[in-house]
């Protein structure tokens, strides 16, 4: 078992007592429920608890539950969890070694595998290290030493272009999947059913990943290595540009890591497992987190005047002139959230589609229909309606986090910039004055951007049973046989 990556249940058949443990940071999903008859239920999906439990909740990451004691106990207690400000000096070589070890550890496999490659810093580093160390492994002997990489996006999206360039540089067998806005819209209900959330940014990002995972599994691939977790550890989201000091910066990274099981980990795990695909995330290796979170956050602070952009400490650690891991402009590419990088028109199209299904009157009554986590946009209301249809129990709605957010921030970080309170949107483009293609630079607020997408192009598909239409695939789609 990879260290701290999986959850498990131990049953003592002598008295039917049991212990349940969830992985350290919530890489895999887990829920616990209680039946009317006093029974206790454990499931990796809400769907497993719906019909049999009076009450259920998320099983907290890094915890044990004992049937004898009837309560939770934390087993994962790293130093950073207390949110005390660390003071260790930045050592780029130590950081590089720790991450390389985390990737190498995840090359232990006896099934066909590949890497998810968006062309951004995190996935590109994962691909680069994997490509360097694949030769000589058991996996290489079994499946070949040439790495397979996968990317998804709208035609002409930023991620497709960058991923293609990285794949060419690393010499991977690259598989490029295209989808249209309508393809994604047609899949939304299936996505919400499998992802089990109504969180806006999670659904935006899960949809292309869900579509891509189906195609990857069809190739015979059973495991992928992905880049989730880096932005939380290093403060990579663009709103971190406005962190007022290193203390606030560090506390925000701690809060983001603690919430990963409700956001990016939930997306990565459920988008892939819906099709029987396993996702491994080396950035969330426990040893690597300990090294990265021990660095004095002063080094992580974003200082454009000093040439330090977001995640500078990670970029610098892999900036090797003699044996480069990546081209310079990829190594120093601006952060692009997955839901943005697949194509900016994706989010704009979703907003326009939601506006066709949610009226102004529905929004006026939103607080009465959904008193918990009341949706404040038509897009959020649209997702909530679908979620409630699949998961009507109050316990289900309570498993989804809420609160104000800009560019994936916590509610607390919204306070870092007064202008953000008027532009609350989880897209990275909502980071006004930071993102190179921010909403304000392209003609107004998030709502204004959605209005620019012609509703005449949106097809109102009322058939809830239609499976998602799939995508155009590049000529390099060569099956990998297991």
CSV table of C-alpha atoms in Angstrom, one decimal:
chain,number,residue,atom,x,y,z
A,1,UNK,CA,0.0,0.0,0.0
A,2,UNK,CA,1.4,3.4,-0.9
A,3,UNK,CA,2.1,5.3,2.3
A,4,UNK,CA,-1.1,6.9,3.6
A,5,UNK,CA,-2.8,6.8,0.2
A,6,UNK,CA,-5.7,4.4,0.8
A,7,UNK,CA,-8.5,3.9,3.2
A,8,UNK,CA,-9.2,0.5,4.8
A,9,UNK,CA,-11.5,-1.5,7.1
A,10,UNK,CA,-10.3,-4.1,9.6
A,11,UNK,CA,-12.9,-6.5,10.9
A,12,UNK,CA,-12.5,-8.7,14.0
A,13,UNK,CA,-14.7,-11.7,13.2
A,14,UNK,CA,-14.7,-12.9,16.8
A,15,UNK,CA,-17.0,-10.1,18.0
A,16,UNK,CA,-17.7,-8.2,14.7
A,17,UNK,CA,-15.9,-5.1,16.0
A,18,UNK,CA,-14.1,-3.1,13.4
A,19,UNK,CA,-11.8,-0.2,12.7
A,20,UNK,CA,-12.0,2.1,9.7
A,21,UNK,CA,-9.2,4.4,8.7
A,22,UNK,CA,-9.2,7.0,6.0
A,23,UNK,CA,-6.1,8.1,4.0
A,24,UNK,CA,-4.1,11.1,5.2
A,25,UNK,CA,-5.6,14.0,3.2
A,26,UNK,CA,-8.6,12.5,1.5
A,27,UNK,CA,-7.2,11.4,-1.9
A,28,UNK,CA,-9.9,8.7,-2.0
A,29,UNK,CA,-13.5,9.4,-1.0
A,30,UNK,CA,-15.1,7.9,2.1
A,31,UNK,CA,-18.4,8.4,3.9
A,32,UNK,CA,-19.9,7.0,7.1
A,33,UNK,CA,-23.6,6.6,7.8
A,34,UNK,CA,-25.9,5.4,10.6
A,35,UNK,CA,-29.1,3.3,10.1
A,36,UNK,CA,-32.3,3.5,12.1
A,37,UNK,CA,-31.5,0.1,13.5
A,38,UNK,CA,-28.1,1.3,14.9
A,39,UNK,CA,-26.1,-0.2,12.1
A,40,UNK,CA,-23.0,1.6,10.8
A,41,UNK,CA,-22.3,1.9,7.1
A,42,UNK,CA,-19.1,2.7,5.3
A,43,UNK,CA,-19.0,3.7,1.6
A,44,UNK,CA,-16.8,5.4,-0.9
A,45,UNK,CA,-19.9,7.0,-2.5
A,46,UNK,CA,-23.0,8.7,-1.2
A,47,UNK,CA,-25.0,6.4,-3.4
A,48,UNK,CA,-24.1,3.5,-1.1
A,49,UNK,CA,-25.7,5.2,1.9
A,50,UNK,CA,-28.8,6.9,0.4
A,51,UNK,CA,-31.4,4.2,1.0
A,52,UNK,CA,-30.2,2.6,4.2
A,53,UNK,CA,-29.0,5.5,6.4
A,54,UNK,CA,-30.9,8.0,8.5
A,55,UNK,CA,-27.8,10.2,8.6
A,56,UNK,CA,-24.5,10.2,6.9
A,57,UNK,CA,-21.4,12.4,6.5
A,58,UNK,CA,-17.9,12.7,5.1
A,59,UNK,CA,-15.5,10.4,6.9
A,60,UNK,CA,-12.8,12.9,8.0
A,61,UNK,CA,-9.4,12.4,6.3
A,62,UNK,CA,-6.5,11.2,8.5
A,63,UNK,CA,-8.9,9.7,11.1
A,64,UNK,CA,-9.7,6.3,12.5
A,65,UNK,CA,-13.2,5.2,13.6
A,66,UNK,CA,-13.5,2.4,16.1
A,67,UNK,CA,-16.8,0.6,16.6
A,68,UNK,CA,-15.8,-0.2,20.2
A,69,UNK,CA,-15.2,3.5,21.1
A,70,UNK,CA,-17.9,4.9,18.8
A,71,UNK,CA,-15.9,7.9,17.8
A,72,UNK,CA,-13.2,9.3,15.5
A,73,UNK,CA,-9.5,9.7,16.4
A,74,UNK,CA,-6.9,11.5,14.3
A,75,UNK,CA,-4.0,9.3,13.3
A,76,UNK,CA,-2.4,11.8,10.9
A,77,UNK,CA,-0.8,14.6,12.9
A,78,UNK,CA,1.9,16.3,10.8
A,79,UNK,CA,3.5,19.5,12.2
A,80,UNK,CA,1.9,21.7,9.6
A,81,UNK,CA,-1.6,20.7,10.7
A,82,UNK,CA,-1.4,23.1,13.7
A,83,UNK,CA,-0.8,26.0,11.2
A,84,UNK,CA,2.2,27.2,13.2
A,85,UNK,CA,4.5,29.2,10.9
A,86,UNK,CA,7.5,27.2,9.8
A,87,UNK,CA,11.0,28.6,9.6
A,88,UNK,CA,13.1,26.1,7.6
A,89,UNK,CA,15.3,27.7,4.9
A,90,UNK,CA,14.4,26.9,1.3
A,91,UNK,CA,16.5,24.1,-0.1
A,92,UNK,CA,15.7,23.6,-3.8
A,93,UNK,CA,17.6,20.3,-4.1
A,94,UNK,CA,15.9,18.8,-1.1
A,95,UNK,CA,12.5,19.8,-2.5
A,96,UNK,CA,13.4,18.3,-5.9
A,97,UNK,CA,14.6,15.0,-4.4
A,98,UNK,CA,11.4,14.7,-2.3
A,99,UNK,CA,9.2,15.2,-5.2
A,100,UNK,CA,11.1,12.9,-7.5
A,101,UNK,CA,10.9,10.2,-4.8
A,102,UNK,CA,7.1,10.8,-4.5
A,103,UNK,CA,6.7,10.2,-8.3
A,104,UNK,CA,9.0,7.2,-8.4
A,105,UNK,CA,7.1,5.6,-5.5
A,106,UNK,CA,3.9,5.8,-7.7
A,107,UNK,CA,5.6,3.9,-10.6
A,108,UNK,CA,5.0,0.7,-8.8
A,109,UNK,CA,2.3,-0.9,-10.9
A,110,UNK,CA,1.5,-4.0,-12.8
A,111,UNK,CA,-1.1,-2.4,-15.0
A,112,UNK,CA,-0.9,-0.2,-18.1
A,113,UNK,CA,-0.6,3.5,-17.1
A,114,UNK,CA,0.1,7.0,-18.3
A,115,UNK,CA,0.1,10.6,-17.1
A,116,UNK,CA,-2.4,13.4,-17.3
A,117,UNK,CA,-0.7,16.3,-19.0
A,118,UNK,CA,-2.4,19.7,-19.2
A,119,UNK,CA,0.8,21.5,-20.1
A,120,UNK,CA,0.9,23.4,-16.9
A,121,UNK,CA,3.7,23.3,-14.4
A,122,UNK,CA,2.4,20.5,-12.1
A,123,UNK,CA,1.4,17.9,-14.6
A,124,UNK,CA,4.4,18.7,-16.8
A,125,UNK,CA,6.8,18.0,-13.9
A,126,UNK,CA,5.0,14.8,-13.1
A,127,UNK,CA,5.4,13.7,-16.8
A,128,UNK,CA,9.0,14.8,-16.9
A,129,UNK,CA,10.0,12.9,-13.8
A,130,UNK,CA,8.0,9.8,-14.9
A,131,UNK,CA,9.7,9.8,-18.3
A,132,UNK,CA,13.1,10.1,-16.7
A,133,UNK,CA,12.7,7.2,-14.3
A,134,UNK,CA,10.4,4.9,-16.2
A,135,UNK,CA,13.2,2.9,-17.9
A,136,UNK,CA,14.4,0.0,-15.8
A,137,UNK,CA,11.2,-0.2,-13.8
A,138,UNK,CA,9.0,-3.3,-13.7
A,139,UNK,CA,6.3,-1.3,-15.4
A,140,UNK,CA,8.6,-0.5,-18.3
A,141,UNK,CA,9.6,-4.1,-18.8
A,142,UNK,CA,5.9,-5.1,-18.8
A,143,UNK,CA,4.3,-2.3,-20.8
A,144,UNK,CA,7.2,-0.5,-22.6
A,145,UNK,CA,9.5,2.3,-21.7
A,146,UNK,CA,7.7,5.0,-23.8
A,147,UNK,CA,5.3,7.0,-21.6
A,148,UNK,CA,1.8,7.7,-22.7
A,149,UNK,CA,0.3,11.2,-21.9
A,150,UNK,CA,-3.3,12.4,-22.1
A,151,UNK,CA,-4.9,15.8,-22.5
A,152,UNK,CA,-8.4,17.2,-23.0
A,153,UNK,CA,-9.7,20.5,-24.1
A,154,UNK,CA,-11.8,22.6,-26.5
A,155,UNK,CA,-10.3,23.0,-29.9
A,156,UNK,CA,-7.6,25.6,-29.7
A,157,UNK,CA,-7.5,25.7,-25.9
A,158,UNK,CA,-4.4,26.8,-23.9
A,159,UNK,CA,-3.9,23.4,-22.4
A,160,UNK,CA,-3.9,21.5,-25.7
A,161,UNK,CA,-1.2,23.7,-27.2
A,162,UNK,CA,1.0,23.6,-24.1
A,163,UNK,CA,0.5,19.9,-23.5
A,164,UNK,CA,1.4,19.1,-27.1
A,165,UNK,CA,4.6,21.0,-26.8
A,166,UNK,CA,5.6,19.3,-23.5
A,167,UNK,CA,4.8,15.9,-24.9
A,168,UNK,CA,7.0,16.6,-28.0
A,169,UNK,CA,9.8,17.7,-25.6
A,170,UNK,CA,9.6,14.6,-23.5
A,171,UNK,CA,8.9,12.2,-26.3
A,172,UNK,CA,5.7,10.7,-24.9
A,173,UNK,CA,3.0,9.0,-26.9
A,174,UNK,CA,0.5,11.8,-26.7
A,175,UNK,CA,-3.3,11.3,-26.8
A,176,UNK,CA,-5.2,14.5,-27.4
A,177,UNK,CA,-9.0,14.5,-26.8
A,178,UNK,CA,-11.3,17.3,-28.0
A,179,UNK,CA,-14.7,18.1,-26.7
A,180,UNK,CA,-17.2,20.8,-27.4
A,181,UNK,CA,-19.2,23.0,-25.0
A,182,UNK,CA,-22.3,21.0,-25.9
A,183,UNK,CA,-20.5,17.7,-25.3
A,184,UNK,CA,-19.8,18.9,-21.8
A,185,UNK,CA,-23.3,20.3,-21.2
A,186,UNK,CA,-24.8,16.9,-22.3
A,187,UNK,CA,-22.6,15.2,-19.6
A,188,UNK,CA,-23.4,17.5,-16.7
A,189,UNK,CA,-26.0,15.3,-15.1
A,190,UNK,CA,-23.8,12.2,-15.4
A,191,UNK,CA,-21.0,14.2,-13.9
A,192,UNK,CA,-23.0,15.4,-10.9
A,193,UNK,CA,-24.3,11.8,-10.3
A,194,UNK,CA,-20.8,10.4,-10.2
A,195,UNK,CA,-18.9,13.3,-8.5
A,196,UNK,CA,-21.7,13.8,-5.9
A,197,UNK,CA,-21.3,17.5,-5.4
A,198,UNK,CA,-22.9,20.8,-6.4
A,199,UNK,CA,-19.8,22.9,-6.0
A,200,UNK,CA,-19.4,25.0,-9.1
A,201,UNK,CA,-15.7,24.9,-9.7
A,202,UNK,CA,-15.5,21.1,-9.0
A,203,UNK,CA,-18.3,20.5,-11.6
A,204,UNK,CA,-16.6,22.8,-14.1
A,205,UNK,CA,-13.3,20.9,-13.9
A,206,UNK,CA,-14.8,17.4,-13.4
A,207,UNK,CA,-16.7,17.4,-16.7
A,208,UNK,CA,-13.7,17.4,-19.1
A,209,UNK,CA,-11.8,15.0,-16.8
A,210,UNK,CA,-14.8,12.7,-16.7
A,211,UNK,CA,-15.0,12.7,-20.5
A,212,UNK,CA,-11.3,12.1,-20.9
A,213,UNK,CA,-11.3,9.3,-18.3
A,214,UNK,CA,-13.8,7.3,-20.4
A,215,UNK,CA,-11.5,7.5,-23.4
A,216,UNK,CA,-8.4,6.7,-21.5
A,217,UNK,CA,-10.0,3.5,-20.0
A,218,UNK,CA,-11.2,2.5,-23.5
A,219,UNK,CA,-7.5,2.4,-24.5
A,220,UNK,CA,-6.8,-0.2,-21.9
A,221,UNK,CA,-5.1,2.1,-19.5
A,222,UNK,CA,-5.9,1.4,-15.8
A,223,UNK,CA,-3.9,4.0,-13.9
A,224,UNK,CA,-2.9,7.6,-14.4
A,225,UNK,CA,-0.5,9.9,-12.5
A,226,UNK,CA,-1.8,13.4,-12.0
A,227,UNK,CA,-0.7,16.8,-10.6
A,228,UNK,CA,-3.4,17.6,-7.9
A,229,UNK,CA,-2.2,19.2,-4.7
A,230,UNK,CA,0.6,21.5,-5.8
A,231,UNK,CA,-1.5,24.7,-5.8
A,232,UNK,CA,-2.7,24.1,-2.2
A,233,UNK,CA,0.8,23.3,-0.9
A,234,UNK,CA,2.7,26.1,-2.7
A,235,UNK,CA,0.0,28.8,-2.9
A,236,UNK,CA,-0.3,28.4,-6.7
A,237,UNK,CA,-3.8,29.9,-7.2
A,238,UNK,CA,-3.7,33.4,-8.6
A,239,UNK,CA,-5.4,34.9,-5.6
A,240,UNK,CA,-2.3,34.2,-3.5
A,241,UNK,CA,-0.8,37.2,-5.3
A,242,UNK,CA,-2.7,39.3,-2.8
A,243,UNK,CA,-1.7,37.5,0.4
A,244,UNK,CA,-0.9,40.3,2.8
A,245,UNK,CA,1.9,38.5,4.7
A,246,UNK,CA,3.6,35.1,5.1
A,247,UNK,CA,1.4,34.2,8.1
A,248,UNK,CA,-1.8,34.6,6.1
A,249,UNK,CA,-0.2,32.9,3.2
A,250,UNK,CA,0.7,29.8,5.2
A,251,UNK,CA,-2.6,29.5,7.0
A,252,UNK,CA,-4.4,29.7,3.7
A,253,UNK,CA,-2.3,26.8,2.3
A,254,UNK,CA,-3.0,24.8,5.4
A,255,UNK,CA,-6.8,25.4,5.0
A,256,UNK,CA,-6.6,24.5,1.3
A,257,UNK,CA,-4.8,21.1,2.0
A,258,UNK,CA,-7.3,20.3,4.7
A,259,UNK,CA,-10.2,20.9,2.3
A,260,UNK,CA,-8.8,19.0,-0.6
A,261,UNK,CA,-11.0,15.9,0.0
A,262,UNK,CA,-14.0,18.1,-0.9
A,263,UNK,CA,-12.6,19.7,-4.0
A,264,UNK,CA,-9.7,18.6,-6.2
A,265,UNK,CA,-9.2,15.1,-4.6
A,266,UNK,CA,-12.9,14.5,-4.9
A,267,UNK,CA,-12.8,15.5,-8.6
A,268,UNK,CA,-9.7,13.5,-9.5
A,269,UNK,CA,-10.8,10.4,-7.6
A,270,UNK,CA,-14.5,10.3,-8.8
A,271,UNK,CA,-14.0,11.5,-12.3
A,272,UNK,CA,-11.6,8.7,-13.0
A,273,UNK,CA,-13.1,5.9,-10.8
A,274,UNK,CA,-16.4,6.4,-12.5
A,275,UNK,CA,-14.8,4.6,-15.5
A,276,UNK,CA,-12.6,2.2,-13.4
A,277,UNK,CA,-9.5,4.3,-13.7
A,278,UNK,CA,-7.1,4.9,-10.8
A,279,UNK,CA,-5.6,8.3,-10.2
A,280,UNK,CA,-2.3,8.7,-8.2
A,281,UNK,CA,-1.2,12.1,-7.0
A,282,UNK,CA,2.5,12.4,-6.0
A,283,UNK,CA,2.2,16.0,-4.7
A,284,UNK,CA,0.1,14.6,-1.8
A,285,UNK,CA,2.7,12.1,-0.8
A,286,UNK,CA,3.0,12.5,3.0
A,287,UNK,CA,6.8,12.8,3.1
A,288,UNK,CA,6.7,15.4,0.3
A,289,UNK,CA,4.1,17.5,2.0
A,290,UNK,CA,6.2,17.5,5.2
A,291,UNK,CA,9.2,18.8,3.3
A,292,UNK,CA,7.2,21.4,1.3
A,293,UNK,CA,5.2,22.7,4.3
A,294,UNK,CA,8.3,23.1,6.5
A,295,UNK,CA,9.7,25.8,4.2
A,296,UNK,CA,9.5,29.3,5.6
A,297,UNK,CA,6.4,30.7,3.7
A,298,UNK,CA,8.4,33.9,3.0
A,299,UNK,CA,10.0,31.9,0.2
A,300,UNK,CA,6.5,31.0,-1.2
A,301,UNK,CA,5.2,34.6,-1.2
A,302,UNK,CA,4.7,36.0,-4.7
A,303,UNK,CA,7.0,38.9,-5.5
A,304,UNK,CA,6.7,39.9,-9.2
A,305,UNK,CA,9.2,42.7,-8.7
A,306,UNK,CA,11.8,40.1,-7.7
A,307,UNK,CA,10.8,37.7,-10.6
A,308,UNK,CA,9.0,35.4,-8.2
A,309,UNK,CA,5.7,34.2,-9.6
A,310,UNK,CA,3.3,31.7,-8.0
A,311,UNK,CA,5.0,28.4,-7.0
A,312,UNK,CA,8.4,30.0,-7.6
A,313,UNK,CA,10.0,27.6,-5.1
A,314,UNK,CA,8.9,24.6,-7.0
A,315,UNK,CA,9.8,26.1,-10.4
A,316,UNK,CA,13.3,27.1,-9.2
A,317,UNK,CA,13.8,23.6,-7.7
A,318,UNK,CA,13.5,22.1,-11.2
A,319,UNK,CA,15.2,24.9,-13.1
A,320,UNK,CA,18.2,22.8,-14.1
A,321,UNK,CA,20.4,24.4,-16.8
A,322,UNK,CA,22.5,21.3,-17.4
A,323,UNK,CA,19.7,18.7,-17.5
A,324,UNK,CA,16.5,20.6,-18.0
A,325,UNK,CA,13.3,19.0,-17.0
A,326,UNK,CA,11.1,21.3,-19.1
A,327,UNK,CA,11.4,24.2,-21.5
A,328,UNK,CA,11.8,27.5,-19.6
A,329,UNK,CA,8.5,29.0,-20.8
A,330,UNK,CA,6.6,25.9,-19.6
A,331,UNK,CA,8.4,25.9,-16.3
A,332,UNK,CA,7.4,29.5,-15.8
A,333,UNK,CA,3.9,29.4,-17.4
A,334,UNK,CA,1.2,31.2,-15.4
A,335,UNK,CA,-1.1,29.1,-13.3
A,336,UNK,CA,-4.2,28.1,-15.3
A,337,UNK,CA,-7.0,26.4,-13.4
A,338,UNK,CA,-8.1,23.1,-15.2
A,339,UNK,CA,-11.6,24.4,-15.8
A,340,UNK,CA,-10.1,27.5,-17.5
A,341,UNK,CA,-7.2,25.8,-19.3
A,342,UNK,CA,-9.5,23.4,-21.2
A,343,UNK,CA,-10.9,26.5,-23.0
A,344,UNK,CA,-12.3,29.8,-21.7
A,345,UNK,CA,-15.5,29.4,-23.6
A,346,UNK,CA,-16.3,26.3,-21.5
A,347,UNK,CA,-17.2,28.3,-18.4
A,348,UNK,CA,-18.9,31.0,-20.4
A,349,UNK,CA,-21.0,28.4,-22.2
A,350,UNK,CA,-22.0,26.8,-18.9
A,351,UNK,CA,-23.2,30.1,-17.6
A,352,UNK,CA,-25.2,30.8,-20.7
A,353,UNK,CA,-26.8,27.3,-20.6
A,354,UNK,CA,-27.7,27.7,-16.9
A,355,UNK,CA,-29.4,31.0,-17.7
A,356,UNK,CA,-31.8,29.2,-20.0
A,357,UNK,CA,-32.9,26.9,-17.2
A,358,UNK,CA,-32.9,29.2,-14.2
A,359,UNK,CA,-35.2,32.3,-14.1
A,360,UNK,CA,-34.7,35.5,-12.2
A,361,UNK,CA,-37.8,34.5,-10.0
A,362,UNK,CA,-36.2,31.2,-9.1
A,363,UNK,CA,-33.1,33.1,-7.9
A,364,UNK,CA,-35.2,35.4,-5.8
A,365,UNK,CA,-36.6,32.4,-4.0
A,366,UNK,CA,-33.3,30.5,-3.8
A,367,UNK,CA,-32.8,31.1,-0.1
A,368,UNK,CA,-36.2,29.5,0.7
A,369,UNK,CA,-35.7,26.5,-1.6
A,370,UNK,CA,-32.0,25.9,-0.6
A,371,UNK,CA,-31.5,27.5,2.9
A,372,UNK,CA,-28.1,25.7,3.3
A,373,UNK,CA,-25.4,26.9,0.9
A,374,UNK,CA,-27.9,29.1,-1.0
A,375,UNK,CA,-26.8,29.3,-4.6
A,376,UNK,CA,-26.0,32.9,-5.6
A,377,UNK,CA,-25.6,32.4,-9.3
A,378,UNK,CA,-27.8,30.8,-11.9
A,379,UNK,CA,-25.0,28.3,-12.7
A,380,UNK,CA,-24.9,27.3,-9.0
A,381,UNK,CA,-28.7,27.0,-8.9
A,382,UNK,CA,-28.7,24.8,-12.0
A,383,UNK,CA,-26.2,22.3,-10.5
A,384,UNK,CA,-28.0,22.3,-7.1
A,385,UNK,CA,-31.3,21.3,-8.8
A,386,UNK,CA,-29.6,18.3,-10.5
A,387,UNK,CA,-27.8,17.3,-7.3
A,388,UNK,CA,-31.0,17.5,-5.2
A,389,UNK,CA,-32.8,15.2,-7.7
A,390,UNK,CA,-30.1,12.5,-7.3
A,391,UNK,CA,-29.4,13.1,-3.5
A,392,UNK,CA,-32.5,14.6,-1.8
A,393,UNK,CA,-31.4,13.8,1.7
A,394,UNK,CA,-30.4,16.8,3.9
A,395,UNK,CA,-27.2,14.8,4.9
A,396,UNK,CA,-26.1,14.8,1.3
A,397,UNK,CA,-26.3,18.6,0.9
A,398,UNK,CA,-24.3,19.0,4.1
A,399,UNK,CA,-21.3,17.0,2.6
A,400,UNK,CA,-20.7,19.9,0.1
A,401,UNK,CA,-18.7,22.9,1.3
A,402,UNK,CA,-19.9,26.5,0.7
A,403,UNK,CA,-18.9,30.1,1.3
A,404,UNK,CA,-17.7,33.0,-0.8
A,405,UNK,CA,-14.8,32.3,-3.2
A,406,UNK,CA,-12.7,34.0,-5.8
A,407,UNK,CA,-10.4,32.0,-8.1
A,408,UNK,CA,-10.8,29.0,-5.7
A,409,UNK,CA,-10.0,30.9,-2.5
A,410,UNK,CA,-11.4,30.2,0.9
A,411,UNK,CA,-13.9,32.7,2.2
A,412,UNK,CA,-11.3,34.2,4.5
A,413,UNK,CA,-8.9,35.0,1.6
A,414,UNK,CA,-11.7,37.0,-0.2
A,415,UNK,CA,-10.9,39.7,2.4
A,416,UNK,CA,-7.4,40.1,0.9
A,417,UNK,CA,-8.7,42.4,-1.9
A,418,UNK,CA,-11.8,44.6,-1.5
A,419,UNK,CA,-12.6,44.4,-5.3
A,420,UNK,CA,-13.1,40.7,-5.1
A,421,UNK,CA,-16.3,40.8,-3.1
A,422,UNK,CA,-18.0,42.2,-6.2
A,423,UNK,CA,-16.6,39.6,-8.5
A,424,UNK,CA,-17.1,36.3,-6.7
A,425,UNK,CA,-16.4,33.5,-9.1
A,426,UNK,CA,-14.1,30.4,-8.7
A,427,UNK,CA,-12.5,30.8,-12.1
A,428,UNK,CA,-8.9,32.0,-12.1
A,429,UNK,CA,-10.0,34.8,-14.5
A,430,UNK,CA,-11.9,36.3,-11.5
A,431,UNK,CA,-8.5,37.3,-10.0
A,432,UNK,CA,-8.7,40.8,-11.3
A,433,UNK,CA,-5.3,42.4,-11.9
A,434,UNK,CA,-3.5,39.0,-11.8
A,435,UNK,CA,-4.7,36.7,-14.5
A,436,UNK,CA,-3.4,37.6,-18.0
A,437,UNK,CA,-6.9,37.0,-19.4
A,438,UNK,CA,-8.9,38.3,-16.4
A,439,UNK,CA,-12.6,39.1,-16.9
A,440,UNK,CA,-12.0,42.8,-16.5
A,441,UNK,CA,-9.5,42.7,-19.3
A,442,UNK,CA,-11.9,41.1,-21.7
A,443,UNK,CA,-15.0,43.1,-21.3
A,444,UNK,CA,-16.6,43.0,-17.8
A,445,UNK,CA,-17.6,40.8,-15.0
A,446,UNK,CA,-18.2,37.1,-15.0
A,447,UNK,CA,-21.8,37.6,-15.6
A,448,UNK,CA,-21.1,39.9,-18.5
A,449,UNK,CA,-18.9,37.3,-20.1
A,450,UNK,CA,-21.6,34.7,-19.9
A,451,UNK,CA,-24.0,37.0,-21.6
A,452,UNK,CA,-21.7,37.2,-24.5
A,453,UNK,CA,-22.2,33.6,-25.4
A,454,UNK,CA,-25.2,33.5,-27.8
A,455,UNK,CA,-28.0,31.5,-26.3
A,456,UNK,CA,-29.0,30.5,-29.8
A,457,UNK,CA,-26.0,28.2,-29.9
A,458,UNK,CA,-27.1,26.3,-26.9
A,459,UNK,CA,-29.2,23.2,-27.4
A,460,UNK,CA,-31.8,22.6,-24.7
A,461,UNK,CA,-31.5,18.8,-24.2
A,462,UNK,CA,-34.4,17.6,-21.9
A,463,UNK,CA,-33.6,13.9,-22.3
A,464,UNK,CA,-32.0,13.1,-19.0
A,465,UNK,CA,-31.1,9.6,-20.2
A,466,UNK,CA,-28.9,10.5,-23.1
A,467,UNK,CA,-25.3,9.5,-22.3
A,468,UNK,CA,-22.6,12.0,-22.9
A,469,UNK,CA,-21.5,12.3,-26.5
A,470,UNK,CA,-17.9,11.6,-26.9
A,471,UNK,CA,-15.0,13.4,-28.4
A,472,UNK,CA,-12.9,13.7,-31.5
A,473,UNK,CA,-9.7,11.8,-30.9
A,474,UNK,CA,-6.3,12.4,-32.5
A,475,UNK,CA,-4.7,9.9,-34.8
A,476,UNK,CA,-2.3,8.7,-32.0
A,477,UNK,CA,-5.1,6.7,-30.3
A,478,UNK,CA,-3.3,3.4,-30.3
A,479,UNK,CA,-4.8,0.9,-27.8
A,480,UNK,CA,-2.6,-0.3,-25.0
A,481,UNK,CA,-3.6,-3.9,-24.4
A,482,UNK,CA,-3.6,-5.3,-20.8
